[in-house]
GROMACS .gro file of C-alpha atoms in nm:
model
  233
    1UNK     CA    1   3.183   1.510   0.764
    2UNK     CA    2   2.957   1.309   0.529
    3UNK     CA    3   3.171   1.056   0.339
    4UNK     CA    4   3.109   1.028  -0.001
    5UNK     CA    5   2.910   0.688  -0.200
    6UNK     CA    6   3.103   0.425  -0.323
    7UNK     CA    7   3.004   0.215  -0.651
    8UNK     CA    8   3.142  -0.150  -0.631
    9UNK     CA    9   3.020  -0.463  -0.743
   10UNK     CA   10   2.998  -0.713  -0.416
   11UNK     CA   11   2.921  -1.103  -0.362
   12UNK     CA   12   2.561  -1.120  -0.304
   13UNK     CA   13   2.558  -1.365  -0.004
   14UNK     CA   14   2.723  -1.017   0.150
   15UNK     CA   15   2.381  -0.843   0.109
   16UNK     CA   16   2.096  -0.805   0.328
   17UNK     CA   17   1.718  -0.798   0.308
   18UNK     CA   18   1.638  -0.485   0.445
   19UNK     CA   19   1.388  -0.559   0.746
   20UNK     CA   20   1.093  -0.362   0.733
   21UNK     CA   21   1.103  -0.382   0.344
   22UNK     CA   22   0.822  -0.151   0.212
   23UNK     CA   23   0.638  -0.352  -0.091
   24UNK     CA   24   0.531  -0.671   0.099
   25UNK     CA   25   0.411  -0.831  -0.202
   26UNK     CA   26   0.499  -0.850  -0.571
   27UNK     CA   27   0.351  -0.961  -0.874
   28UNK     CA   28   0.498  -1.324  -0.933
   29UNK     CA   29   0.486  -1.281  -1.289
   30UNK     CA   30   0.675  -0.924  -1.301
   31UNK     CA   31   0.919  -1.074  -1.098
   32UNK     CA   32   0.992  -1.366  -1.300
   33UNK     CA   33   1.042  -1.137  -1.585
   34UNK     CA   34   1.296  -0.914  -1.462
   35UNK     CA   35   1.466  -1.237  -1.298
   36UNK     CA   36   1.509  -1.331  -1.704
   37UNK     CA   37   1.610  -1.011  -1.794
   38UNK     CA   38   1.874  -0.996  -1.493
   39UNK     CA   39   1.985  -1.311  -1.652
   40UNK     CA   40   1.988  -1.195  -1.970
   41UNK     CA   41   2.150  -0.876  -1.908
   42UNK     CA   42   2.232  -0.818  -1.545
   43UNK     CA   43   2.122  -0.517  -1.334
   44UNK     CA   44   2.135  -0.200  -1.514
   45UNK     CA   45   2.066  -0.047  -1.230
   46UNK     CA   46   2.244  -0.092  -0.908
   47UNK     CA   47   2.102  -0.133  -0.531
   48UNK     CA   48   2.142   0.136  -0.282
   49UNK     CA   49   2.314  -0.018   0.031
   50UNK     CA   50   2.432   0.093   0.367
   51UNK     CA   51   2.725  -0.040   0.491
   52UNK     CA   52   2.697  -0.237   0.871
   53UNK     CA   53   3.084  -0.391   0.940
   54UNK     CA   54   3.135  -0.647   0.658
   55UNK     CA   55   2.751  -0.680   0.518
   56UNK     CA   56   2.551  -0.457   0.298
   57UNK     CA   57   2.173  -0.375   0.427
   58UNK     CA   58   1.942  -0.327   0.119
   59UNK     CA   59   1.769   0.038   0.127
   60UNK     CA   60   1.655   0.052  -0.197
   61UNK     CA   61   1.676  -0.218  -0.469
   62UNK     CA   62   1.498  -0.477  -0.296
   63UNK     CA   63   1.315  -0.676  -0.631
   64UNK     CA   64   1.661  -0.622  -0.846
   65UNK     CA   65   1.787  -0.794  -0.519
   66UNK     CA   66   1.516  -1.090  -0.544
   67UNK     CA   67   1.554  -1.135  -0.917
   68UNK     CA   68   1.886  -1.141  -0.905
   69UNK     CA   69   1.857  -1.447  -0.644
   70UNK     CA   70   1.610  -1.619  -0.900
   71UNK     CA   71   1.877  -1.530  -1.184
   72UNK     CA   72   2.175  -1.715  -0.986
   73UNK     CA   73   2.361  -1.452  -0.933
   74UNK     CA   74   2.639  -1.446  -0.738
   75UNK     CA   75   2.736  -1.092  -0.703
   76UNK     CA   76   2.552  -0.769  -0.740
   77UNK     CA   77   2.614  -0.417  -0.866
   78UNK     CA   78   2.572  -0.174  -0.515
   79UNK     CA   79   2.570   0.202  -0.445
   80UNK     CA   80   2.702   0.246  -0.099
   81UNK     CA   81   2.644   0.449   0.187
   82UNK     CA   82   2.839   0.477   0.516
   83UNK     CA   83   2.680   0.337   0.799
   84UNK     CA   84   2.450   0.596   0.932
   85UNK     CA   85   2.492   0.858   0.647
   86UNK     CA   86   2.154   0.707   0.453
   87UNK     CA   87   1.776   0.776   0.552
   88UNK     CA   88   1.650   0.459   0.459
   89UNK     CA   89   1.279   0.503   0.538
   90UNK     CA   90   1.291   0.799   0.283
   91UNK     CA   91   1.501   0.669  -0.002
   92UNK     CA   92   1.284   0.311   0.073
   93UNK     CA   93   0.941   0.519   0.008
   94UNK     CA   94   1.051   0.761  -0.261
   95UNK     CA   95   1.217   0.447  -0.509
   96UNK     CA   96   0.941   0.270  -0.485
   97UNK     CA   97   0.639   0.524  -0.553
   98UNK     CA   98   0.820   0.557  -0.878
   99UNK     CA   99   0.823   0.237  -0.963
  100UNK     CA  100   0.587  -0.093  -0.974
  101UNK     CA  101   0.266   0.103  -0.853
  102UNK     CA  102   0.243   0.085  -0.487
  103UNK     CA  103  -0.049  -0.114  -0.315
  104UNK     CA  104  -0.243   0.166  -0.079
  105UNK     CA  105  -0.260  -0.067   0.178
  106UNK     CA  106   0.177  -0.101   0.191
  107UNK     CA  107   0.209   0.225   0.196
  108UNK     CA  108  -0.020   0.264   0.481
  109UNK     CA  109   0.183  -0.018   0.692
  110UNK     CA  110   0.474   0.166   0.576
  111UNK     CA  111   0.374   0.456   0.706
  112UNK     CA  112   0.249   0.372   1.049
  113UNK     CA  113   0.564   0.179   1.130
  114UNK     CA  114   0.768   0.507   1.044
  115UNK     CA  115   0.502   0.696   1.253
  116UNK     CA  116   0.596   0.473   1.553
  117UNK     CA  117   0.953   0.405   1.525
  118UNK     CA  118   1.091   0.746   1.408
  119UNK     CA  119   0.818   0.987   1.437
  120UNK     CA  120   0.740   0.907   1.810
  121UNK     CA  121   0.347   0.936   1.667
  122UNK     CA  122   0.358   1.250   1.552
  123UNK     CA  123   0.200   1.297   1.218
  124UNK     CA  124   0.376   1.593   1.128
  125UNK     CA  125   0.697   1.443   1.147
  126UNK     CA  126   0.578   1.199   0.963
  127UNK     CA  127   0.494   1.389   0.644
  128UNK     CA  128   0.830   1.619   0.693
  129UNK     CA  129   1.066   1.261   0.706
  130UNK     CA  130   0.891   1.152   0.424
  131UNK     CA  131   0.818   1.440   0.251
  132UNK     CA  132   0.418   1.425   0.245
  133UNK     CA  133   0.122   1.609   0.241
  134UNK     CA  134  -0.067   1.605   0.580
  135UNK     CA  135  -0.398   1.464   0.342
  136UNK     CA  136  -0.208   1.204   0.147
  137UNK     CA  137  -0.054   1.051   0.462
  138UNK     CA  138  -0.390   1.080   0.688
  139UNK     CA  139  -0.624   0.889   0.403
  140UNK     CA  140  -0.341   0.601   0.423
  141UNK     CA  141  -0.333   0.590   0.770
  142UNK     CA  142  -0.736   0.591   0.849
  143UNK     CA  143  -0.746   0.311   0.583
  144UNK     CA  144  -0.515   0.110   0.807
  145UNK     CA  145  -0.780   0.262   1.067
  146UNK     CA  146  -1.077   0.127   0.944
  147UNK     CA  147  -1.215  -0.245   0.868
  148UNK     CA  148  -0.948  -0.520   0.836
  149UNK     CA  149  -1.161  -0.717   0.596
  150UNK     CA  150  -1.156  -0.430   0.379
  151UNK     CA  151  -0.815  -0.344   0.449
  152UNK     CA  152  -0.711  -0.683   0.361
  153UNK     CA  153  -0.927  -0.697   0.041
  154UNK     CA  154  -0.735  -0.355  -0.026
  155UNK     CA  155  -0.418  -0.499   0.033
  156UNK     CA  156  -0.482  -0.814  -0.197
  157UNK     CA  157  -0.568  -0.550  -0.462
  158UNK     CA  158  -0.938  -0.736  -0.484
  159UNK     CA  159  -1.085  -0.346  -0.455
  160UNK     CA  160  -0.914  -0.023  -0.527
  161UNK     CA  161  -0.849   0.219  -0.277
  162UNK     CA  162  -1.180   0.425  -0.378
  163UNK     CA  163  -1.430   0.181  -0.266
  164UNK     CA  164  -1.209   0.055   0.039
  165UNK     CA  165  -1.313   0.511   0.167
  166UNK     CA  166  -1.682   0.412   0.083
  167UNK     CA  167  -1.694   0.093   0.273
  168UNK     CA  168  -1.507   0.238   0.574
  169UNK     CA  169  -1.846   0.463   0.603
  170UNK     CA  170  -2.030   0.187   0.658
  171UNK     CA  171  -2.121   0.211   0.980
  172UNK     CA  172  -2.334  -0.136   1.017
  173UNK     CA  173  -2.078  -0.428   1.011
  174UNK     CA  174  -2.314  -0.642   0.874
  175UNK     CA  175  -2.394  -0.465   0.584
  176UNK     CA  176  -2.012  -0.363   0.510
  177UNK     CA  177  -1.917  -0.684   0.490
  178UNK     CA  178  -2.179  -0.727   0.228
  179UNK     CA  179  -2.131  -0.477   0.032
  180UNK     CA  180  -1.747  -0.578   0.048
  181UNK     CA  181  -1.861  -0.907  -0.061
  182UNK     CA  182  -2.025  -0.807  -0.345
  183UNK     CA  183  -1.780  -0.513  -0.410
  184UNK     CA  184  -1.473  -0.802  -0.491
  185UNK     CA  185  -1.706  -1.042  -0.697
  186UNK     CA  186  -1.887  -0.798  -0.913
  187UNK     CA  187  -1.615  -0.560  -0.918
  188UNK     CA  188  -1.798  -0.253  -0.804
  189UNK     CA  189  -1.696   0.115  -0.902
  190UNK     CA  190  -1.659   0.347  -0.667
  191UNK     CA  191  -1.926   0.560  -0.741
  192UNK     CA  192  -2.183   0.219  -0.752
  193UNK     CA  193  -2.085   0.156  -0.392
  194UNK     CA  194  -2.135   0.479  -0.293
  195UNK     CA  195  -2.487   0.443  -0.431
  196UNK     CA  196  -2.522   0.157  -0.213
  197UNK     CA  197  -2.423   0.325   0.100
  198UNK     CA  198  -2.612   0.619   0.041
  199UNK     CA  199  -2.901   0.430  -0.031
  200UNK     CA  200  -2.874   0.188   0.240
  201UNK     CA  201  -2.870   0.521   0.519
  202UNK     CA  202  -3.204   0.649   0.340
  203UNK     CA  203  -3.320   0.304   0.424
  204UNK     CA  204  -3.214   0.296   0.733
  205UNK     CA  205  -3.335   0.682   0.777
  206UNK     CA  206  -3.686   0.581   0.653
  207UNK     CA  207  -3.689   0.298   0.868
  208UNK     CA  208  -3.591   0.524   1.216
  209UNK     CA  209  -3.873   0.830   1.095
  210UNK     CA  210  -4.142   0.475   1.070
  211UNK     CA  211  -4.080   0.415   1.421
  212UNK     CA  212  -4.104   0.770   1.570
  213UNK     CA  213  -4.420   0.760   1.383
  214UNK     CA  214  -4.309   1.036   1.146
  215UNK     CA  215  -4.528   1.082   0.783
  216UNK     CA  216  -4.258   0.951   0.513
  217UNK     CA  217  -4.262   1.035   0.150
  218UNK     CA  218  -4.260   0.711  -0.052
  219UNK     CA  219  -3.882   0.619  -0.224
  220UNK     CA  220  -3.851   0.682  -0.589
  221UNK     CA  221  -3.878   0.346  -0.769
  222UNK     CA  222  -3.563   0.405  -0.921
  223UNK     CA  223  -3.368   0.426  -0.604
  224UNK     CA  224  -3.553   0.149  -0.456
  225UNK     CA  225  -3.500  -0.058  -0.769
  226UNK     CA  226  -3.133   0.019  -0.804
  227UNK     CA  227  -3.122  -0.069  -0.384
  228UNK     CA  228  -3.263  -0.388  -0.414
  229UNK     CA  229  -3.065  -0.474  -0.726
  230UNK     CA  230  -2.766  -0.408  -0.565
  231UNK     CA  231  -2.833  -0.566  -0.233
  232UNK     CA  232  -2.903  -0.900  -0.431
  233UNK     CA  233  -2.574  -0.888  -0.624
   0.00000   0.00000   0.00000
């Protein structure tokens, strides 16, 4: 029999971190705003908790729970749920990606450590815990896939998730990690990377056809402007 939720105000030494939170970062100043709003006003809305014996594990609530730290508060407003009665993977993803906006690249994490610890691997159960599209969960899980530099870049919110696809189909190294270079610096669109890329394989293309001895039809100045343009920024 599922026992019902209980709404209590508790000491927040009593509270717990939960420990695969899903955010890993947050935006220092965001934080330190709803830290003087906390102190202003307290939480308006409380943390969702699971009891385990005399603590309280954080399953959604986690920034209220760090402002309220930077706020010196001492005790916290909780919703909580029996031990075991709570799905904290899906109540962790769902509160969030209706909040602050998540990063790609935490979701992605997220994701493959619910893959491996409750999904045994298996996509599908992966989307059905979580409540996914099979699409939405396989582009965040081949981004975690693909290049850590870009990954990284993605996760540091230095490029959005649209250029981190175009790099990944980079095949040279070399010349993904220049175009992710350039990319963070110049702050390239999506659809000027992909201009790169599908310039650079023409290139490349050209370059292959030369060496079989193949007849190849001059590039467009244009495209060969715009490549060299590019390549130099």
């Amino acid at each position: 029999m599922v026992q019902p939720c209980e709404l209590r105000t508790v000491k927040i030494s009593l509270v717990d971190e939960p420990p695969e939170p899903i955010r890993q970062t947050f935006d220092e100043q965001s934080l330190k705003d709803l830290a003087a709003s906390v102190a202003e006003v307290g939480i308006l809305q409380p943390i969702l908790v699971e009891r385990l014996g005399e603590r309280y594990q954080i399953h959604a609530g986690h920034r209220r729970y760090l402002a309220s730290i930077m706020a010196g508060r001492e005790e916290i407003p909780v919703v909580i749920y029996p031990e075991g009665q709570c799905d904290g993977d899906v109540v962790k993803f769902h509160e969030n990606s209706w909040r602050e906006d998540l990063n790609p690249a935490e979701e992605a994490d997220w994701f493959s450590g619910v893959l491996e610890r409750a999904c045994g691997g298996d996509v599908d159960r992966l989307c059905k815990a979580l409540h996914l599209n099979r699409p939405y969960a396989e582009d965040r899980l081949l981004l975690r896939a693909g290049d850590p530099d870009v990954f990284k870049a993605l996760r540091e919110r230095k490029i959005r998730i649209g250029v981190a696809r175009e790099l990944n189909k980079v095949k040279d190294l070399a010349t993904r990690k220049m175009f992710l270079d350039a990319a963070f610096k110049g702050g390239a669109t999506v659809g000027l990377v992909e201009r790169w890329r599908i310039d650079h394989e023409d290139l490349l293309a050209r370059a292959t056809a030369a060496l079989d001895g193949q007849m190849v039809a001059p590039m467009p100045y244009q495209a060969m402007q715009t490549t060299l343009v590019c390549f130099v920024c």
